[in-house]
PDB file of C-alpha atoms in Angstrom:
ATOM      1  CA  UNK A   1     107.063 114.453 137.667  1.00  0.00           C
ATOM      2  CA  UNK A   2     104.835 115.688 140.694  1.00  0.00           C
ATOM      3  CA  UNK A   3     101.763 117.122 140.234  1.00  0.00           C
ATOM      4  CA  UNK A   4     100.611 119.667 142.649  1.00  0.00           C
ATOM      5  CA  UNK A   5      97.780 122.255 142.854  1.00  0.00           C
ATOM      6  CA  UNK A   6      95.402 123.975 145.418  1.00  0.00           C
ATOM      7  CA  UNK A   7      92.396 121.680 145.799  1.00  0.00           C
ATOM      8  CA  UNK A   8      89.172 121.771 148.057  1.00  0.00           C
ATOM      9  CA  UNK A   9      87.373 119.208 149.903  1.00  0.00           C
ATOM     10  CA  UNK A  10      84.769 119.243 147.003  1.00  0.00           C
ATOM     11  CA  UNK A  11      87.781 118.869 144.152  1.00  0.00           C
ATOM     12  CA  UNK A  12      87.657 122.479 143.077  1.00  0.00           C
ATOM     13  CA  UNK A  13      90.320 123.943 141.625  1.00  0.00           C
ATOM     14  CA  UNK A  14      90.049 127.106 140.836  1.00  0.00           C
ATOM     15  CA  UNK A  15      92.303 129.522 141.636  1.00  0.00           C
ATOM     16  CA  UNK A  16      90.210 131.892 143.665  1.00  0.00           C
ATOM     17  CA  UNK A  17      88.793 129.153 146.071  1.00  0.00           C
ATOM     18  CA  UNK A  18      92.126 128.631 147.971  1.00  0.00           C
ATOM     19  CA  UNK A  19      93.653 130.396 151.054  1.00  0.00           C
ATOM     20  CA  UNK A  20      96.326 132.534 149.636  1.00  0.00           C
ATOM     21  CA  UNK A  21      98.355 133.492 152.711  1.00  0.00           C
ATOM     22  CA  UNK A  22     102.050 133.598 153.579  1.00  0.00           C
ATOM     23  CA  UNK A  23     101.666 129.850 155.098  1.00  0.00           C
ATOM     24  CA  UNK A  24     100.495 128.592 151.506  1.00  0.00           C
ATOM     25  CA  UNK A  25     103.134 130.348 149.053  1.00  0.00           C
ATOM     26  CA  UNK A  26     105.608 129.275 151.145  1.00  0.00           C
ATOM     27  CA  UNK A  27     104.202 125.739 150.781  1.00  0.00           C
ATOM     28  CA  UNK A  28     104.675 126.411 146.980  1.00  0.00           C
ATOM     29  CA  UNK A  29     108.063 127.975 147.222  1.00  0.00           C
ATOM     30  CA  UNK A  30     109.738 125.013 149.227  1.00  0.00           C
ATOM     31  CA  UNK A  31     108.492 123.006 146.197  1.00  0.00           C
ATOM     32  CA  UNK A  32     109.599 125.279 143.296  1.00  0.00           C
ATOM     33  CA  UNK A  33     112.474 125.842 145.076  1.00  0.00           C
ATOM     34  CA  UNK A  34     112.860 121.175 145.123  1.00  0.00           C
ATOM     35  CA  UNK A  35     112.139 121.296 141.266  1.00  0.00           C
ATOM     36  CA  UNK A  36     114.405 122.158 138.129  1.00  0.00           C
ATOM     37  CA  UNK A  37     111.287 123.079 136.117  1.00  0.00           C
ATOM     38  CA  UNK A  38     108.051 124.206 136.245  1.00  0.00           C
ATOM     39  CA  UNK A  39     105.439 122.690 133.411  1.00  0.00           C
ATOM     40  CA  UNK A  40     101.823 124.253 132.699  1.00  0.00           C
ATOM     41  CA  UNK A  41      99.410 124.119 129.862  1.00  0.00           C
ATOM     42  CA  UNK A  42      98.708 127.285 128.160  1.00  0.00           C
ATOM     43  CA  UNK A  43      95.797 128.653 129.822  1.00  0.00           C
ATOM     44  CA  UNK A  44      97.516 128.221 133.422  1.00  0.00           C
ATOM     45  CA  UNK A  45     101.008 129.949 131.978  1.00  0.00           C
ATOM     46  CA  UNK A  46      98.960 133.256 130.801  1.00  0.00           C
ATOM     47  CA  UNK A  47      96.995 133.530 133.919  1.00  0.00           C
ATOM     48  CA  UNK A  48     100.766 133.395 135.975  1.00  0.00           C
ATOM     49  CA  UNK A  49     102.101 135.930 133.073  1.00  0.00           C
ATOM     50  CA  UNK A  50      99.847 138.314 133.644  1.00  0.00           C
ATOM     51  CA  UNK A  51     100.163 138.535 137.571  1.00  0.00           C
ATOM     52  CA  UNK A  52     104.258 136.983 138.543  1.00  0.00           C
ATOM     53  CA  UNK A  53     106.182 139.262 136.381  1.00  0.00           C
ATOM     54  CA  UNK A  54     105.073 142.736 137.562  1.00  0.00           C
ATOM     55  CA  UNK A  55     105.247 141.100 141.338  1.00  0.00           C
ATOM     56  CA  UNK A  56     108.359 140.203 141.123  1.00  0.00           C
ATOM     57  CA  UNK A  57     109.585 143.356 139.440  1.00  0.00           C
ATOM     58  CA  UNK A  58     107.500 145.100 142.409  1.00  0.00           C
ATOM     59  CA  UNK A  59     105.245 146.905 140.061  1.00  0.00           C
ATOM     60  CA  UNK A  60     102.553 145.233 142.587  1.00  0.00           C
ATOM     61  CA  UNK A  61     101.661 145.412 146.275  1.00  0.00           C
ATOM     62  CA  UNK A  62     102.451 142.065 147.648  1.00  0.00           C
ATOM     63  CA  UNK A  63     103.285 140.430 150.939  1.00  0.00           C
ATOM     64  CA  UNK A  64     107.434 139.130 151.612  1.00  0.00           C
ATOM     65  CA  UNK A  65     105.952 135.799 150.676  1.00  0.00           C
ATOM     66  CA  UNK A  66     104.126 136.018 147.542  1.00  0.00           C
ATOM     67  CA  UNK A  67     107.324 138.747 146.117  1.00  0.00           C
ATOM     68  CA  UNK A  68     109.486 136.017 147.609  1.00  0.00           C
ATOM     69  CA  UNK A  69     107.663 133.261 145.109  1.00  0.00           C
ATOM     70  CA  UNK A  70     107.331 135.524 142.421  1.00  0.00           C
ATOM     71  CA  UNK A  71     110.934 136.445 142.047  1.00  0.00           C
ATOM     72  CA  UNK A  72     111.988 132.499 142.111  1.00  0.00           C
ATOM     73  CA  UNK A  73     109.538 131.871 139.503  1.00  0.00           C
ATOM     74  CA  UNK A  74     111.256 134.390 137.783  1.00  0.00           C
ATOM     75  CA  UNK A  75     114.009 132.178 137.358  1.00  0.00           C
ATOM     76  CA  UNK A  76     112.586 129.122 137.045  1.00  0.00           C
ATOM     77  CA  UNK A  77     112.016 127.429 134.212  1.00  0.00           C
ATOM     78  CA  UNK A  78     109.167 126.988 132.597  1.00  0.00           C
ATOM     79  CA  UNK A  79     107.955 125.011 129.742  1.00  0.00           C
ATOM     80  CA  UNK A  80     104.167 125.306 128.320  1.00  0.00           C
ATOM     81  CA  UNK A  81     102.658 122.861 126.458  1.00  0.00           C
ATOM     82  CA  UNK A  82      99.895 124.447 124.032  1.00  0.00           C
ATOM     83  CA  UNK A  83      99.009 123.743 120.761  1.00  0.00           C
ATOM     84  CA  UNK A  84      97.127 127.337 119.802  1.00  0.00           C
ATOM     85  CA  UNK A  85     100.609 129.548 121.147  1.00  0.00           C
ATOM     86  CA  UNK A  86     103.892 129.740 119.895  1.00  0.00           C
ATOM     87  CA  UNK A  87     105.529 132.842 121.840  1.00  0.00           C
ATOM     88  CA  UNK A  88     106.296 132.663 125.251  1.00  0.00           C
ATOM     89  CA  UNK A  89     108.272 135.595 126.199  1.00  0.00           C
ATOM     90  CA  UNK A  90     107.851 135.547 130.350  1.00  0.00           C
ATOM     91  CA  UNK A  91     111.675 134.968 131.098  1.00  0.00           C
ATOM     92  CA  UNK A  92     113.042 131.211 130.931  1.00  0.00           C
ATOM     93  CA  UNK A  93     109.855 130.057 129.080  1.00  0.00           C
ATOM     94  CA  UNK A  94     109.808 127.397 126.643  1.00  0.00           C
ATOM     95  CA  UNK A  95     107.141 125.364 124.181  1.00  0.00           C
ATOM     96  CA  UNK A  96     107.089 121.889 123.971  1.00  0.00           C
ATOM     97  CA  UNK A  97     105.801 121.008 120.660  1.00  0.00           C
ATOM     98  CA  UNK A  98     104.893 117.621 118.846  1.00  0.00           C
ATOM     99  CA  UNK A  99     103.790 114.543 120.430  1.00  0.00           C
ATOM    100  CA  UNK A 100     103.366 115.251 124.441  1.00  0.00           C
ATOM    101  CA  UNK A 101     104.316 112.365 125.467  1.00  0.00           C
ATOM    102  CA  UNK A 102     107.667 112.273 123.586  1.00  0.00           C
ATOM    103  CA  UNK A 103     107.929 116.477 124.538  1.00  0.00           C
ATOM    104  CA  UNK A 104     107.525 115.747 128.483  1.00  0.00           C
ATOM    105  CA  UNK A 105     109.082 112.937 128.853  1.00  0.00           C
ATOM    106  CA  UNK A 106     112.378 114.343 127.152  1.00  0.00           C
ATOM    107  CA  UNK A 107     111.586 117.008 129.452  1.00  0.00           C
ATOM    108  CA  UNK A 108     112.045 114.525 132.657  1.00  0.00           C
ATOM    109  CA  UNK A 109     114.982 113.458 131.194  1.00  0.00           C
ATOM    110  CA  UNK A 110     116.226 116.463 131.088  1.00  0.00           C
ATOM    111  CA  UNK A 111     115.742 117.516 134.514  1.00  0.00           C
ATOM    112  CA  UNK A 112     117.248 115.765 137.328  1.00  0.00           C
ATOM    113  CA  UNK A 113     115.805 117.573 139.903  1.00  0.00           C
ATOM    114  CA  UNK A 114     112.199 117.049 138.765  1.00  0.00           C
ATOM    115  CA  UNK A 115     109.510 118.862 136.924  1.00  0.00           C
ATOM    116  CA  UNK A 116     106.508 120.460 138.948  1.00  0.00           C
ATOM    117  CA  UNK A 117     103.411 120.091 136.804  1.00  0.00           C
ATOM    118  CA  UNK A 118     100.566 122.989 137.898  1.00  0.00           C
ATOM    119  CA  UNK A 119      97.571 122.614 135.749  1.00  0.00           C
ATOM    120  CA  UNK A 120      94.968 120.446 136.167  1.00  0.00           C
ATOM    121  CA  UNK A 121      93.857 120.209 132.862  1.00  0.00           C
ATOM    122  CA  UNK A 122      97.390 119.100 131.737  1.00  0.00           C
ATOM    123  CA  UNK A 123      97.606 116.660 134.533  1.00  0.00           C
ATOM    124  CA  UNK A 124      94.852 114.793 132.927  1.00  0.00           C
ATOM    125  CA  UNK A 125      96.416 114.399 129.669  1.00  0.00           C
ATOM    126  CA  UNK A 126      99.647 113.633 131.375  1.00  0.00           C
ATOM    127  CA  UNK A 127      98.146 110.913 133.916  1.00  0.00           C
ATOM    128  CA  UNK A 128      96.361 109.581 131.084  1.00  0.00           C
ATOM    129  CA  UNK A 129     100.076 108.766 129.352  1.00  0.00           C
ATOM    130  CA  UNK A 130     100.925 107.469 132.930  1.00  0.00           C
ATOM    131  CA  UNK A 131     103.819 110.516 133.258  1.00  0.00           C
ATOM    132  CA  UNK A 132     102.861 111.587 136.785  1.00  0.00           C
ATOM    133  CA  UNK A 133     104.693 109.876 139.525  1.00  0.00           C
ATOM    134  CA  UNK A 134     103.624 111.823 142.634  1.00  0.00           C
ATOM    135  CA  UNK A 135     100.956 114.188 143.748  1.00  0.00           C
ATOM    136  CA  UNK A 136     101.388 116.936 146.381  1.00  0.00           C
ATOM    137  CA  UNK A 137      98.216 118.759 146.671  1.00  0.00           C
ATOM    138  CA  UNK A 138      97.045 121.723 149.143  1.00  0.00           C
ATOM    139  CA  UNK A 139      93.338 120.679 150.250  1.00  0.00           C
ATOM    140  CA  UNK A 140      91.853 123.655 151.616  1.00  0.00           C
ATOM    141  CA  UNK A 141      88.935 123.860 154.152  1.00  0.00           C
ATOM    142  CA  UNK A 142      86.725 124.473 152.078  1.00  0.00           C
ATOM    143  CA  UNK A 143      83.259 123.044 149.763  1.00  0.00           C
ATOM    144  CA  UNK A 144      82.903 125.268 146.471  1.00  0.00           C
ATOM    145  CA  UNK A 145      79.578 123.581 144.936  1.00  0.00           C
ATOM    146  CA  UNK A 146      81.398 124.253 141.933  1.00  0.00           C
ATOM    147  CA  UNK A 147      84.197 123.781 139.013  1.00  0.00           C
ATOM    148  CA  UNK A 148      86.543 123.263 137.312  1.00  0.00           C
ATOM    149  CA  UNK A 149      87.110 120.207 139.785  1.00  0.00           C
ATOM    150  CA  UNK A 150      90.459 118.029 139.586  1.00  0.00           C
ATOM    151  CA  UNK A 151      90.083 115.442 136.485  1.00  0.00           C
ATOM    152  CA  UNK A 152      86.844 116.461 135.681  1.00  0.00           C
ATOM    153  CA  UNK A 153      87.416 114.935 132.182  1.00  0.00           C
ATOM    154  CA  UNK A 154      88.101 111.651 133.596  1.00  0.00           C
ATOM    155  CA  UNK A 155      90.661 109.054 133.779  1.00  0.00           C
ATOM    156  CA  UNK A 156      90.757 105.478 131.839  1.00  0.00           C
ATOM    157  CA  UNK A 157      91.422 104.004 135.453  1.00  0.00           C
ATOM    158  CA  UNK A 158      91.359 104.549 138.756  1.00  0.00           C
ATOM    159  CA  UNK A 159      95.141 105.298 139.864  1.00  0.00           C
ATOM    160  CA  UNK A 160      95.585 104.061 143.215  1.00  0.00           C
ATOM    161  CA  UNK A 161      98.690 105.670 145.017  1.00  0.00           C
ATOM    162  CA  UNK A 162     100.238 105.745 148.270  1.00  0.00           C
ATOM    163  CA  UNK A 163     100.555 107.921 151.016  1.00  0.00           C
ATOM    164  CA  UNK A 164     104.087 109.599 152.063  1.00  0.00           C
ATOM    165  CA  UNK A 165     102.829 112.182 153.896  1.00  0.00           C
ATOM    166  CA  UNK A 166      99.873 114.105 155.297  1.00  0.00           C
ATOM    167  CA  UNK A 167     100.930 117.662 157.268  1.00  0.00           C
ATOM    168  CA  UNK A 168      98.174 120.313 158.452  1.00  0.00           C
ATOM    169  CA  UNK A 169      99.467 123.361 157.891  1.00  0.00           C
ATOM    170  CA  UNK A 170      97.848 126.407 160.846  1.00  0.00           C
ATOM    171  CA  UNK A 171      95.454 127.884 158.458  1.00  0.00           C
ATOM    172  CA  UNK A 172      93.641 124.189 158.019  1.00  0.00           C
ATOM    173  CA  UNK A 173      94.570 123.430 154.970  1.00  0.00           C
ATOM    174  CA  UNK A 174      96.595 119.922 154.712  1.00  0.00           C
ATOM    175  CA  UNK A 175      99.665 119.598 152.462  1.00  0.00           C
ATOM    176  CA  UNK A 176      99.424 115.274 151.241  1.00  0.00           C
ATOM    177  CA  UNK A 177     102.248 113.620 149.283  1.00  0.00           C
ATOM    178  CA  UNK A 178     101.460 110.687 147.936  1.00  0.00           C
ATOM    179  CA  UNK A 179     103.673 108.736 145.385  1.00  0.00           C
ATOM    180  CA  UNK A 180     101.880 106.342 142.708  1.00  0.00           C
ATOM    181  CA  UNK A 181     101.601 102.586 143.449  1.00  0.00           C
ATOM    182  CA  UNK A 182     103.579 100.826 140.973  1.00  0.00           C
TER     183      UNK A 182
END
């Protein structure tokens, strides 16, 4: 499973703090397009559900690359884990229910071509259960002074992981792969 999400120098993650330009969603869109399924928690899926649908069915104003993401989320796959919701009726969306770990791990399984995970909340749970194999984050330019920040509710351990990759992208943000140390 690879985690990936918009981050600044700071560890902000919030949604609104990144630079959303044609350079970025196609950052995203190369790695949908590398994944069999996407995975969010709840509170990530409805914020996506109430924006991806309507661009993708061009009921909004977007540019080629944000319609382009939009309409391969579409099709993707998608699988929420939330314990308060029950009906997920975005297209291609399913629960996972019970135990996570059991629930995401079947989920792995069941997906050869990998599972991008995109909520940072989640990701704590799931790096936590030790689930996460490789993180591909977007850090922006950027210091926010403010939250939600990446693991904010903490980790049993530090992780310690290894770098594949670091690419700066023309709009300064840098794209970093880096893989878990086993």
């Amino acid at each position: 499973m690879t985690f990936s999400i918009n981050v600044t120098l700071d560890g902000c993650v919030d949604h609104q703090e990144g630079i959303a330009d044609d350079e970025t969603h196609a950052f995203f869109t190369r790695l949908m397009d590398a994944s069999g399924a996407m995975l969010w928690g709840r509170v990530t899926y409805e914020m996506m559900e109430s924006y991806w649908p309507a661009v993708a069915r061009g009921e909004v104003e977007a540019p080629p690359a944000m319609r382009e993401w939009a309409v391969k989320l579409e099709a993707k796959p998608k699988y929420v884990v939330s314990s308060t919701r029950r009906d997920f009726p975005w297209n291609h969306s399913h629960p996972i229910a019970g135990d996570l770990r059991a629930g995401v791990q079947k989920l792995k399984d069941a997906t050869p071509a990998g599972v991008l995970l995109g909520s940072g909340k989640l990701a704590t749970e799931l790096d936590r259960l030790e689930l996460i194999d490789e993180y591909k984050f977007l850090v922006h330019p950027r210091i926010t002074g403010h939250g939600p920040t990446l693991y904010q509710d903490g980790l049993p351990s530090t992780r310690r992981l290894e770098l594949v990759s670091a690419t700066p992208l023309r709009n300064g943000t840098v794209a970093v792969h880096y893989r878990r140390a086993r």
